[in-house]
Coordinates of C-alpha atoms in Angstrom, one line a residue:
Chain A
M1 CA 10.5 4.4 15.2
P2 CA 11.8 1.2 13.7
I3 CA 9.8 -2.1 13.9
T4 CA 11.6 -3.9 16.6
L5 CA 11.5 -7.7 17.3
R6 CA 13.1 -9.0 20.5
Q7 CA 13.5 -12.7 20.9
L8 CA 10.3 -13.1 19.0
T9 CA 9.1 -16.7 19.3
H10 CA 5.9 -18.5 18.3
I11 CA 5.2 -22.1 19.1
Y12 CA 2.0 -23.5 17.7
H13 CA -0.2 -25.6 20.0
A14 CA 2.3 -24.9 22.8
G15 CA 2.1 -27.3 25.7
T16 CA 0.3 -30.0 23.7
P17 CA 1.7 -33.1 22.0
M18 CA 1.0 -31.2 18.7
A19 CA 3.4 -28.5 19.6
Q20 CA 5.3 -27.2 16.6
Q21 CA 7.9 -24.6 16.2
G22 CA 6.9 -21.6 14.1
I23 CA 9.6 -19.1 14.7
V24 CA 12.3 -18.9 17.3
A25 CA 14.1 -16.0 19.0
I26 CA 14.2 -13.5 16.3
D27 CA 15.9 -10.2 17.0
L28 CA 15.5 -7.6 14.3
E29 CA 15.2 -3.9 13.7
I30 CA 13.5 -2.6 10.6
T31 CA 14.2 1.1 9.9
E32 CA 11.4 2.7 7.9
P33 CA 10.5 3.5 5.2
V34 CA 11.9 0.4 3.4
I35 CA 11.1 -2.5 1.2
V36 CA 12.1 -5.7 2.9
A37 CA 11.8 -9.2 1.3
I38 CA 11.6 -12.4 3.3
I39 CA 13.1 -15.5 1.7
G40 CA 13.0 -19.0 2.9
Q41 CA 11.9 -22.5 2.0
T42 CA 8.4 -23.7 2.4
G43 CA 7.7 -24.2 6.1
S44 CA 10.6 -22.0 7.3
G45 CA 8.4 -19.6 9.3
K46 CA 7.9 -16.7 6.8
T47 CA 4.2 -16.5 7.1
T48 CA 4.3 -16.9 10.9
L49 CA 6.7 -14.0 11.0
I50 CA 4.6 -11.6 9.0
Q51 CA 1.5 -12.5 10.9
H52 CA 3.1 -11.0 14.0
M53 CA 3.7 -7.7 12.1
N54 CA 0.0 -6.8 12.0
G55 CA -1.1 -8.5 15.2
L56 CA -2.8 -11.5 13.6
L57 CA -0.6 -13.7 15.8
K58 CA 0.8 -12.8 19.2
P59 CA 4.2 -14.1 20.3
T60 CA 4.3 -17.1 22.6
D61 CA 7.6 -15.5 23.9
G62 CA 9.5 -12.3 23.2
S63 CA 8.0 -9.2 21.8
I64 CA 7.4 -7.0 18.8
Q65 CA 7.1 -3.2 18.7
I66 CA 5.3 -1.5 15.8
D67 CA 4.7 2.2 16.0
E68 CA 2.9 2.6 19.4
W69 CA 2.0 -1.0 19.7
H70 CA 4.1 -3.2 22.0
I71 CA 2.9 -6.8 21.6
D72 CA 3.9 -9.8 23.7
R73 CA 2.0 -12.9 24.9
Q74 CA 0.0 -10.9 27.4
T75 CA -1.2 -8.3 25.0
K76 CA -5.0 -8.2 24.8
T77 CA -6.4 -8.6 21.3
A78 CA -8.7 -5.7 21.8
V79 CA -5.9 -3.2 21.8
L80 CA -4.7 -4.4 18.4
Q81 CA -7.7 -3.1 16.4
G82 CA -5.9 0.0 15.2
L83 CA -2.9 -2.0 14.2
Y84 CA -4.9 -4.0 11.6
Q85 CA -5.6 -0.7 9.8
R86 CA -2.1 0.7 10.2
V87 CA -0.5 -2.4 8.7
G88 CA -2.4 -3.7 5.6
M89 CA -2.1 -7.5 5.0
V90 CA -2.4 -9.0 1.5
F91 CA -2.5 -12.8 1.7
Q92 CA -1.5 -15.3 -1.1
Y93 CA -4.1 -15.3 -3.8
P94 CA -6.1 -12.5 -2.2
E95 CA -8.5 -12.5 -5.2
H96 CA -9.9 -15.9 -3.8
Q97 CA -11.4 -13.8 -1.1
L98 CA -13.3 -11.4 -3.3
F99 CA -17.0 -12.0 -2.5
E100 CA -19.1 -8.9 -3.1
A101 CA -21.3 -8.5 -6.1
T102 CA -19.5 -5.4 -7.4
V103 CA -15.9 -4.2 -7.5
Y104 CA -17.0 -1.1 -5.6
D105 CA -18.6 -3.0 -2.7
D106 CA -15.6 -5.3 -2.4
I107 CA -13.2 -2.4 -2.0
A108 CA -15.7 -0.6 0.3
Y109 CA -15.9 -3.5 2.7
G110 CA -13.0 -2.5 4.9
P111 CA -13.8 1.2 5.1
R112 CA -17.5 0.5 5.9
N113 CA -16.4 -1.7 8.8
M114 CA -14.5 1.4 10.1
N115 CA -17.9 3.1 10.5
L116 CA -17.0 5.9 8.0
S117 CA -19.7 7.9 6.3
E118 CA -20.7 6.6 2.9
S119 CA -19.3 9.7 1.2
E120 CA -15.9 9.1 2.9
V121 CA -16.1 5.4 1.9
A122 CA -16.8 6.5 -1.7
E123 CA -13.8 8.8 -1.7
R124 CA -11.5 6.1 -0.3
V125 CA -12.7 3.5 -2.8
V126 CA -12.1 5.9 -5.8
Q127 CA -8.7 6.8 -4.5
A128 CA -7.7 3.2 -3.9
M129 CA -8.8 2.2 -7.3
T130 CA -6.8 5.0 -8.8
M131 CA -3.7 4.0 -6.8
V132 CA -3.8 0.5 -8.2
G133 CA -4.4 1.6 -11.7
L134 CA -8.1 0.6 -12.1
D135 CA -10.4 3.0 -13.8
P136 CA -13.2 3.7 -11.3
D137 CA -15.8 4.7 -13.8
A138 CA -15.2 1.7 -16.1
I139 CA -15.3 -1.1 -13.6
R140 CA -16.8 -0.1 -10.3
H141 CA -20.1 -1.7 -11.0
R142 CA -18.7 -4.8 -12.5
S143 CA -18.6 -8.2 -10.8
P144 CA -15.1 -9.0 -9.6
L145 CA -15.6 -12.5 -11.1
Q146 CA -15.6 -11.0 -14.6
L147 CA -12.1 -9.5 -14.3
S148 CA -8.8 -11.0 -15.4
G149 CA -6.5 -12.5 -12.8
G150 CA -4.3 -9.4 -12.6
Q151 CA -7.2 -7.1 -12.3
K152 CA -8.8 -9.2 -9.5
R153 CA -5.5 -9.0 -7.6
R154 CA -5.5 -5.2 -8.0
V155 CA -9.1 -5.1 -6.6
A156 CA -7.9 -7.1 -3.6
L157 CA -5.0 -4.7 -3.1
A158 CA -7.3 -1.7 -3.4
G159 CA -9.5 -3.2 -0.7
V160 CA -6.5 -3.1 1.7
L161 CA -5.3 0.3 0.5
A162 CA -8.8 1.8 1.1
M163 CA -8.1 1.3 4.8
R164 CA -5.2 3.7 4.3
P165 CA -2.5 1.6 5.9
Q166 CA 1.0 3.1 6.4
K167 CA 2.7 -0.2 5.9
M168 CA 1.8 -3.1 3.7
I169 CA 2.6 -6.8 4.1
L170 CA 2.3 -8.9 1.0
D171 CA 2.6 -12.7 0.8
E172 CA 3.7 -13.7 -2.7
P173 CA 2.2 -10.7 -4.4
T174 CA 2.9 -11.8 -8.0
V175 CA 2.3 -15.5 -7.7
G176 CA 0.0 -16.9 -10.3
L177 CA -0.1 -13.8 -12.5
D178 CA 0.9 -13.8 -16.1
P179 CA 4.2 -12.1 -16.9
Q180 CA 2.6 -8.8 -17.9
G181 CA 0.3 -8.8 -14.9
R182 CA 3.3 -9.5 -12.7
E183 CA 5.1 -6.4 -14.1
A184 CA 2.1 -4.3 -13.3
I185 CA 2.0 -5.4 -9.7
L186 CA 5.8 -4.9 -9.2
Q187 CA 5.4 -1.3 -10.5
L188 CA 2.5 -0.7 -8.2
I189 CA 4.4 -1.9 -5.2
R190 CA 7.4 0.3 -6.1
S191 CA 5.1 3.3 -6.5
L192 CA 3.4 2.8 -3.1
H193 CA 6.8 2.9 -1.6
E194 CA 8.2 5.8 -3.6
T195 CA 5.0 8.0 -3.7
W196 CA 3.6 7.3 -0.3
Q197 CA 6.8 6.4 1.6
M198 CA 5.1 3.1 2.6
T199 CA 7.1 0.4 4.3
I200 CA 6.6 -2.8 2.3
I201 CA 7.3 -6.2 3.7
L202 CA 6.9 -9.0 1.2
I203 CA 7.4 -12.7 1.0
S204 CA 8.5 -13.9 -2.4
H205 CA 10.1 -17.0 -4.0
N206 CA 10.8 -15.0 -7.0
M207 CA 14.4 -13.7 -6.7
D208 CA 14.0 -11.5 -9.8
D209 CA 11.1 -9.7 -8.1
I210 CA 13.2 -9.3 -5.0
A211 CA 16.2 -8.0 -6.8
Q212 CA 14.0 -5.4 -8.6
L213 CA 12.2 -4.3 -5.5
A214 CA 13.8 -4.9 -2.1
D215 CA 16.4 -2.8 -0.3
R216 CA 16.8 -5.4 2.4
V217 CA 16.4 -9.2 2.7
I218 CA 15.6 -11.5 5.6
V219 CA 16.5 -15.2 5.1
M220 CA 14.5 -17.7 7.2
K221 CA 15.4 -21.3 7.9
E222 CA 13.6 -23.8 10.1
G223 CA 12.0 -21.0 12.1
R224 CA 15.2 -19.0 12.6
M225 CA 16.4 -15.8 10.9
I226 CA 19.8 -16.7 9.4
Y227 CA 20.5 -13.5 7.5
E228 CA 19.4 -9.9 7.5
G229 CA 21.1 -7.3 5.3
A230 CA 21.1 -5.3 2.1
S231 CA 19.8 -7.3 -0.8
A232 CA 22.7 -6.4 -3.1
A233 CA 25.2 -7.6 -0.4
L234 CA 23.4 -10.9 -0.2
F235 CA 23.0 -11.6 -3.9
L236 CA 26.4 -10.5 -5.0
D237 CA 28.0 -12.8 -2.4
Q238 CA 28.3 -16.2 -4.0
A239 CA 29.5 -17.9 -0.8
K240 CA 26.4 -16.7 1.1
L241 CA 24.0 -17.8 -1.6
L242 CA 25.5 -21.3 -1.5
Q243 CA 25.5 -21.4 2.2
F244 CA 21.8 -20.5 2.4
G245 CA 20.8 -22.5 -0.7
I246 CA 19.4 -19.4 -2.5
T247 CA 19.2 -19.2 -6.3
A248 CA 20.3 -15.8 -7.5
P249 CA 18.2 -13.7 -9.9
Y250 CA 19.2 -14.4 -13.5
G251 CA 21.2 -11.2 -14.0
V252 CA 23.2 -12.0 -10.9
Q253 CA 23.7 -15.6 -11.9
L254 CA 25.3 -14.3 -15.1
V255 CA 27.6 -12.1 -13.0
H256 CA 28.7 -15.0 -10.8
Q257 CA 29.3 -17.3 -13.7
L258 CA 31.4 -14.7 -15.5
R259 CA 33.4 -14.0 -12.3
A260 CA 34.1 -17.7 -12.1
K261 CA 35.6 -17.4 -15.6
G262 CA 37.9 -14.7 -14.3
W263 CA 36.0 -11.6 -15.2
P264 CA 36.5 -8.7 -12.9
I265 CA 32.9 -7.6 -12.4
E266 CA 31.6 -5.3 -9.6
P267 CA 28.0 -4.2 -10.2
Q268 CA 27.0 -1.1 -8.3
G269 CA 23.6 -2.7 -7.5
L270 CA 21.1 -5.2 -8.7
N271 CA 19.1 -3.4 -11.3
E272 CA 19.5 -4.6 -14.8
E273 CA 21.3 -1.5 -16.1
Q274 CA 23.8 -1.7 -13.3
I275 CA 24.4 -5.4 -14.1
L276 CA 24.8 -4.8 -17.8
D277 CA 27.1 -1.8 -17.2
A278 CA 29.3 -4.0 -15.0
I279 CA 29.4 -6.9 -17.6
I280 CA 30.2 -4.5 -20.5
E281 CA 32.9 -2.9 -18.4
G282 CA 34.3 -6.4 -17.5
M283 CA 34.4 -7.3 -21.1
H284 CA 36.8 -4.5 -21.9
R285 CA 38.9 -4.9 -18.8
Q286 CA 41.7 -7.3 -18.2
T287 CA 41.7 -8.9 -14.8
D288 CA 44.5 -6.7 -13.4
T289 CA 43.6 -3.3 -15.0
P290 CA 41.9 -0.8 -12.8
S291 CA 38.4 0.2 -14.0
S292 CA 39.2 3.9 -14.4
T293 CA 41.6 3.3 -17.3
R294 CA 38.8 2.2 -19.6
P295 CA 35.4 3.8 -19.8
T296 CA 32.2 1.9 -20.3
A297 CA 32.0 1.9 -24.0
P298 CA 29.9 -0.2 -26.4
A299 CA 32.8 -0.6 -28.7
M300 CA 31.9 -4.0 -30.2
E301 CA 30.3 -2.8 -33.3
G302 CA 31.7 -4.2 -36.5
E303 CA 33.8 -6.8 -34.8
P304 CA 33.3 -10.4 -35.6
Chain B
M1 CA -2.0 -39.8 -27.0
L2 CA -4.1 -36.9 -25.8
L3 CA -6.3 -35.8 -28.7
V4 CA -8.4 -32.6 -28.6
E5 CA -10.6 -32.0 -31.6
E6 CA -12.6 -28.8 -32.3
L7 CA -13.2 -28.3 -28.7
S8 CA -15.5 -25.5 -27.6
Y9 CA -16.7 -24.7 -24.1
A10 CA -18.5 -21.7 -22.4
Y11 CA -19.1 -21.0 -18.8
R12 CA -22.6 -19.9 -17.7
T13 CA -22.5 -16.7 -15.7
Q14 CA -24.8 -16.0 -12.7
E15 CA -26.9 -13.8 -15.0
G16 CA -27.3 -16.7 -17.4
A17 CA -25.0 -15.3 -20.1
N18 CA -22.6 -17.5 -22.0
C19 CA -18.9 -16.7 -21.3
P20 CA -16.8 -18.5 -23.9
A21 CA -13.6 -20.1 -22.4
L22 CA -12.5 -22.2 -25.4
M23 CA -13.3 -21.8 -29.0
N24 CA -12.6 -24.5 -31.6
V25 CA -9.4 -25.8 -30.0
S26 CA -7.6 -28.7 -31.6
L27 CA -4.3 -30.2 -30.5
Q28 CA -2.4 -33.4 -29.7
I29 CA 0.0 -34.4 -26.9
Q30 CA 2.1 -37.5 -27.3
P31 CA 3.1 -39.9 -24.6
G32 CA 6.4 -39.0 -22.9
E33 CA 6.3 -35.5 -24.3
R34 CA 7.2 -32.4 -22.3
V35 CA 4.9 -29.5 -23.1
A36 CA 4.4 -26.1 -21.6
I37 CA 1.1 -24.3 -21.9
V38 CA 1.4 -20.5 -21.6
G39 CA -0.8 -17.5 -21.9
A40 CA -2.4 -14.6 -20.0
N41 CA -4.7 -15.1 -17.1
G42 CA -8.1 -15.9 -18.5
S43 CA -6.9 -17.2 -21.8
G44 CA -8.4 -20.7 -21.4
K45 CA -5.4 -22.7 -20.2
S46 CA -7.0 -24.1 -17.1
T47 CA -10.3 -24.9 -18.9
L48 CA -8.3 -26.7 -21.6
V49 CA -6.4 -29.0 -19.2
K50 CA -9.5 -29.7 -17.1
H51 CA -10.9 -31.3 -20.3
L52 CA -7.8 -33.6 -20.5
N53 CA -8.8 -35.7 -17.6
G54 CA -12.6 -35.4 -17.9
L55 CA -13.1 -32.9 -15.0
I56 CA -15.0 -30.9 -17.7
V57 CA -16.5 -32.6 -20.7
P58 CA -16.7 -30.9 -24.1
Q59 CA -19.8 -28.9 -25.0
K60 CA -18.7 -29.2 -28.6
G61 CA -15.9 -31.4 -30.1
K62 CA -14.2 -34.2 -28.4
V63 CA -11.3 -35.2 -26.1
M64 CA -9.7 -38.7 -26.3
V65 CA -7.2 -40.0 -23.8
D66 CA -5.2 -43.0 -25.1
G67 CA -8.3 -44.0 -27.0
Y68 CA -10.8 -43.4 -24.2
C69 CA -13.5 -40.7 -24.7
T70 CA -13.8 -38.3 -21.8
S71 CA -17.5 -37.6 -22.6
D72 CA -18.4 -41.3 -21.9
P73 CA -19.1 -41.7 -18.2
Q74 CA -18.2 -45.5 -18.6
Q75 CA -14.7 -44.6 -19.7
R76 CA -14.0 -41.7 -17.3
A77 CA -12.4 -43.8 -14.5
Q78 CA -9.8 -45.0 -17.0
V79 CA -9.3 -41.4 -18.2
R80 CA -8.7 -40.2 -14.7
R81 CA -6.3 -43.0 -14.0
T82 CA -4.3 -42.1 -17.1
V83 CA -4.1 -38.4 -16.6
G84 CA -3.0 -36.9 -13.3
M85 CA -3.7 -33.3 -12.5
V86 CA -2.4 -30.9 -9.9
F87 CA -3.8 -27.5 -9.4
Q88 CA -2.5 -24.2 -8.0
N89 CA -4.6 -24.3 -4.9
P90 CA -3.7 -27.3 -2.9
D91 CA -6.4 -26.9 -0.3
N92 CA -9.0 -28.0 -2.8
Q93 CA -7.1 -31.3 -3.4
I94 CA -6.4 -32.6 0.0
V95 CA -8.7 -35.3 1.3
A96 CA -7.2 -36.9 4.4
P97 CA -6.0 -35.8 7.8
T98 CA -2.4 -36.8 7.6
V99 CA 0.2 -36.6 4.8
E100 CA 0.6 -40.3 4.4
D101 CA -3.2 -41.0 4.3
D102 CA -3.7 -38.3 1.8
V103 CA -1.2 -39.8 -0.7
A104 CA -2.6 -43.3 0.0
F105 CA -6.1 -42.2 -0.8
G106 CA -5.9 -42.6 -4.6
P107 CA -4.0 -45.9 -4.7
E108 CA -6.4 -47.3 -2.1
N109 CA -9.3 -46.5 -4.3
L110 CA -7.7 -48.4 -7.2
G111 CA -8.0 -51.5 -4.9
L112 CA -4.2 -52.2 -5.0
P113 CA -2.6 -54.6 -2.4
V114 CA -1.4 -53.0 0.8
D115 CA 2.3 -53.6 0.0
M116 CA 2.0 -51.9 -3.3
I117 CA 0.2 -48.9 -1.8
K118 CA 2.9 -48.5 0.8
Q119 CA 5.6 -48.6 -1.9
R120 CA 3.8 -46.0 -4.0
V121 CA 3.3 -43.7 -1.1
H122 CA 6.9 -44.0 -0.1
T123 CA 8.2 -43.3 -3.6
A124 CA 5.8 -40.4 -4.1
L125 CA 6.7 -38.7 -0.8
Q126 CA 10.4 -39.2 -1.6
A127 CA 10.0 -37.5 -5.0
V128 CA 8.6 -34.3 -3.4
D129 CA 10.8 -34.5 -0.3
L130 CA 8.0 -34.9 2.2
L131 CA 9.0 -38.3 3.7
G132 CA 10.1 -36.6 6.9
A133 CA 6.6 -35.1 7.3
R134 CA 4.6 -38.2 6.4
L135 CA 2.9 -38.5 9.8
R136 CA 2.2 -34.7 10.1
P137 CA -1.4 -33.5 10.1
V138 CA -2.1 -31.9 6.7
H139 CA -3.4 -28.6 8.3
A140 CA 0.0 -28.0 9.8
L141 CA 1.7 -27.8 6.4
S142 CA 2.7 -24.5 4.8
G143 CA 1.3 -23.5 1.4
G144 CA 4.4 -24.9 -0.4
Q145 CA 4.3 -28.1 1.5
K146 CA 0.7 -28.6 0.6
Q147 CA 1.6 -28.2 -3.1
R148 CA 4.3 -30.8 -2.7
L149 CA 1.7 -33.1 -1.1
A150 CA -0.8 -32.6 -3.9
I151 CA 2.0 -33.6 -6.4
A152 CA 2.8 -36.7 -4.4
G153 CA -0.9 -37.6 -4.4
A154 CA -0.9 -37.4 -8.2
L155 CA 2.4 -39.3 -8.6
A156 CA 1.1 -42.2 -6.4
M157 CA -1.5 -42.9 -9.1
E158 CA 1.4 -43.4 -11.6
P159 CA -0.3 -41.5 -14.4
R160 CA 0.8 -41.7 -18.0
Y161 CA 0.3 -38.0 -18.3
L162 CA 0.9 -35.5 -15.5
I163 CA -0.6 -32.0 -15.7
L164 CA 0.7 -29.3 -13.4
D165 CA -1.4 -26.2 -13.4
E166 CA 0.8 -23.6 -11.7
A167 CA 1.3 -26.5 -9.2
T168 CA 4.7 -25.4 -7.8
S169 CA 4.0 -21.6 -7.6
M170 CA 4.3 -21.6 -3.8
V171 CA 7.3 -23.9 -3.5
D172 CA 10.7 -22.2 -3.0
P173 CA 13.0 -22.1 -6.1
E174 CA 15.4 -24.8 -4.8
G175 CA 12.5 -27.1 -3.9
K176 CA 10.9 -26.5 -7.2
K177 CA 14.0 -27.4 -9.0
E178 CA 14.3 -30.6 -7.1
I179 CA 10.7 -31.6 -7.7
L180 CA 10.9 -30.8 -11.4
Q181 CA 14.1 -32.8 -11.7
V182 CA 12.3 -35.9 -10.4
L183 CA 9.4 -35.3 -12.7
R184 CA 11.6 -34.7 -15.7
Q185 CA 13.5 -37.9 -15.1
L186 CA 10.1 -39.8 -15.3
Q187 CA 9.4 -37.9 -18.5
A188 CA 12.8 -38.4 -20.0
R189 CA 12.4 -42.2 -19.5
K190 CA 9.1 -41.8 -21.3
I191 CA 7.3 -43.2 -18.2
M192 CA 5.0 -40.2 -18.3
A193 CA 4.3 -37.0 -20.3
L194 CA 4.8 -33.8 -18.4
I195 CA 2.4 -31.0 -19.2
Q196 CA 3.0 -27.7 -17.4
I197 CA 0.8 -24.6 -17.3
T198 CA 3.3 -22.0 -16.2
H199 CA 3.8 -18.3 -16.0
D200 CA 7.5 -18.8 -15.5
M201 CA 9.0 -18.2 -19.0
Q202 CA 12.4 -19.8 -18.1
E203 CA 10.5 -23.0 -17.1
A204 CA 8.5 -22.8 -20.3
A205 CA 11.7 -22.4 -22.3
E206 CA 12.9 -25.8 -21.1
A207 CA 9.9 -27.6 -22.6
E208 CA 10.1 -29.5 -25.9
R209 CA 7.0 -27.8 -27.2
I210 CA 5.0 -24.8 -26.2
I211 CA 1.3 -24.2 -26.7
V212 CA 0.4 -20.5 -26.5
M213 CA -3.2 -19.8 -25.5
G214 CA -4.9 -16.4 -26.1
Q215 CA -8.4 -15.2 -26.4
Q216 CA -9.8 -18.7 -26.0
H217 CA -7.8 -20.0 -28.9
V218 CA -4.5 -21.7 -29.5
L219 CA -2.5 -18.8 -30.8
S220 CA 0.6 -20.8 -31.6
E221 CA 2.1 -24.3 -31.2
T222 CA 5.8 -23.9 -31.5
T223 CA 9.2 -24.5 -30.0
P224 CA 10.6 -22.3 -27.3
E225 CA 13.4 -21.1 -29.7
R226 CA 10.8 -19.8 -32.2
L227 CA 8.3 -18.4 -29.7
F228 CA 10.7 -16.2 -27.8
Q229 CA 12.0 -14.4 -30.9
Q230 CA 8.5 -13.2 -31.7
P231 CA 7.9 -10.0 -29.7
Q232 CA 4.5 -9.3 -31.3
L233 CA 3.2 -12.7 -30.4
L234 CA 4.6 -12.4 -26.8
Q235 CA 2.9 -9.0 -26.4
Q236 CA -0.4 -10.3 -27.8
A237 CA -0.3 -13.3 -25.5
G238 CA 0.5 -11.3 -22.3
L239 CA 4.0 -13.0 -22.1
T240 CA 7.5 -11.8 -21.8
Q241 CA 10.8 -13.2 -22.8
P242 CA 12.5 -15.6 -20.4
P243 CA 15.2 -13.8 -18.3
V244 CA 18.2 -15.3 -20.1
I245 CA 16.9 -14.4 -23.6
S246 CA 16.0 -10.9 -22.3
L247 CA 19.5 -10.4 -20.9
A248 CA 21.0 -11.5 -24.3
D249 CA 18.6 -9.0 -26.0
R250 CA 19.6 -6.1 -23.8
L251 CA 23.3 -6.9 -24.4
R252 CA 22.6 -6.8 -28.1
R253 CA 21.0 -3.4 -27.8
R254 CA 24.1 -2.2 -26.2
N255 CA 26.2 -3.4 -29.1
V256 CA 27.4 -6.6 -27.7
P257 CA 27.0 -9.0 -30.6
V258 CA 25.3 -12.0 -28.8
P259 CA 23.8 -14.2 -31.5
E260 CA 20.0 -14.7 -31.4
T261 CA 20.5 -18.5 -31.0
V262 CA 21.6 -18.1 -27.4
Q263 CA 18.9 -19.6 -25.1
T264 CA 20.5 -20.8 -21.9
M265 CA 22.7 -19.3 -19.3
K266 CA 25.5 -21.6 -20.2
E267 CA 25.4 -20.5 -23.9
L268 CA 25.3 -16.9 -22.9
V269 CA 28.3 -17.2 -20.6
D270 CA 30.3 -19.1 -23.3
C271 CA 29.4 -16.6 -25.9
L272 CA 30.4 -13.6 -23.7
C273 CA 33.7 -15.3 -22.8
Q274 CA 34.4 -15.9 -26.5
L275 CA 33.7 -12.2 -27.3
R276 CA 36.0 -11.1 -24.5
S277 CA 38.9 -13.2 -25.7
V278 CA 38.8 -11.8 -29.2
N279 CA 38.4 -8.3 -27.9

């Protein structure tokens, strides 16, 4: 069953002089499993939108359907308990919320609140640590405060995974990490999707992250959804990027700039190999020659 | 000039053990310079910059700010006025209920006349594009807007050196570009030095000089051109190549003869077009 939003609206402090529009009349169907990225300027409603997807916020108008949960303004908070577990939420800088004395206790916090037996908690903690690439024996007894930034973030992610969610929402999952830590988190997200068929919904300002990960993209502006579609279709369409004020990932920027110089380039997708293939092919092709006449060949060797 | 001499610093853990954060670090930053500080999480970058405006004072060695010593409590007010600092987490830096009040807080404490305070607040909010939100309650801002606000607060103090510690990480790319453009204009006119801690290698590549931190030391002080052609150093420091240099590298590996001097997107485009025309 797809995640279905119907006229989803959230006004903060509705009915008071402080009333402020969060998101307005969003209609959307997300077919699972998928990796969806949400793009938009600061204050465009991205965080408000995702907080509806695990029941942290209820709509002030319209509705959202996730699995068996139908949520509208009248929905009682009590019925949403199971939803918090089904849809794991990882906030910005989740490592700021690590608070237990050991890595083990921090990851065990969620499962323990589910009233599981201690042996089942232990099994989940070890599994979650393995999933995020932390060695359970090496660091379970260490203080989270002694870990590097990238490791802390993986502990925070493991804490959510230990609740065994089927979907994950991540708000800026790579922000603040050094470049190698960032690569590791991107790989982890990809493997959650590929190995466990998890649906991943993520907010990111990093277009290179999005190009690497996301199948689909949602663009938010001033509380409204102004675009929803395949990520390749958005990033390879220069007119749309300009219209929405989006900076393309670097590889795609190169494609657009070469196109502007008359190169006939049609990448098959957004990953780096596809982009390089298209550029090398464009290099050997004159504008009016069909692509089939000349194979992709690295024929530059020895030339000046 | 910011002068760091043989600086060492260790944090005390809860168990009472010493956890070294900086070991024997020496460096200089000139007025009007644009410097990037890069390195892995936990390499000592933030501890280093907290020394530059006296938030932390050296346990060993010394830090001088335009001749003022950060270790001397008498001189610390002058140090703080000279070096502005904005951190990653804006919630720790916001002190007033509304946007305008928050930016005015610093200049008010300098005892400036009301007109001048208003002027500074206006200019600072304009620089980060928050004028429209100046009467908004601070708690109603998004993460990225709070980061903009924290930068405005620092700018309103008109510092000679502005340090951004991952301070635009939550701002959208277009907004970030606009803010950095304003800050770079101030830097280019030598009104202030711009010192950025960043994990964004493309951003670091645009600095005049790069300080690479690793294992609590300065691993290298170099130019972007030199740094990004040293794969071993990058690996050791937890860094990667900036996207444009990486693209050029991958093209080279597929036998497209892009010269190693290519650093920017424009240079890469020009070079590829030239290669195509001779092809």
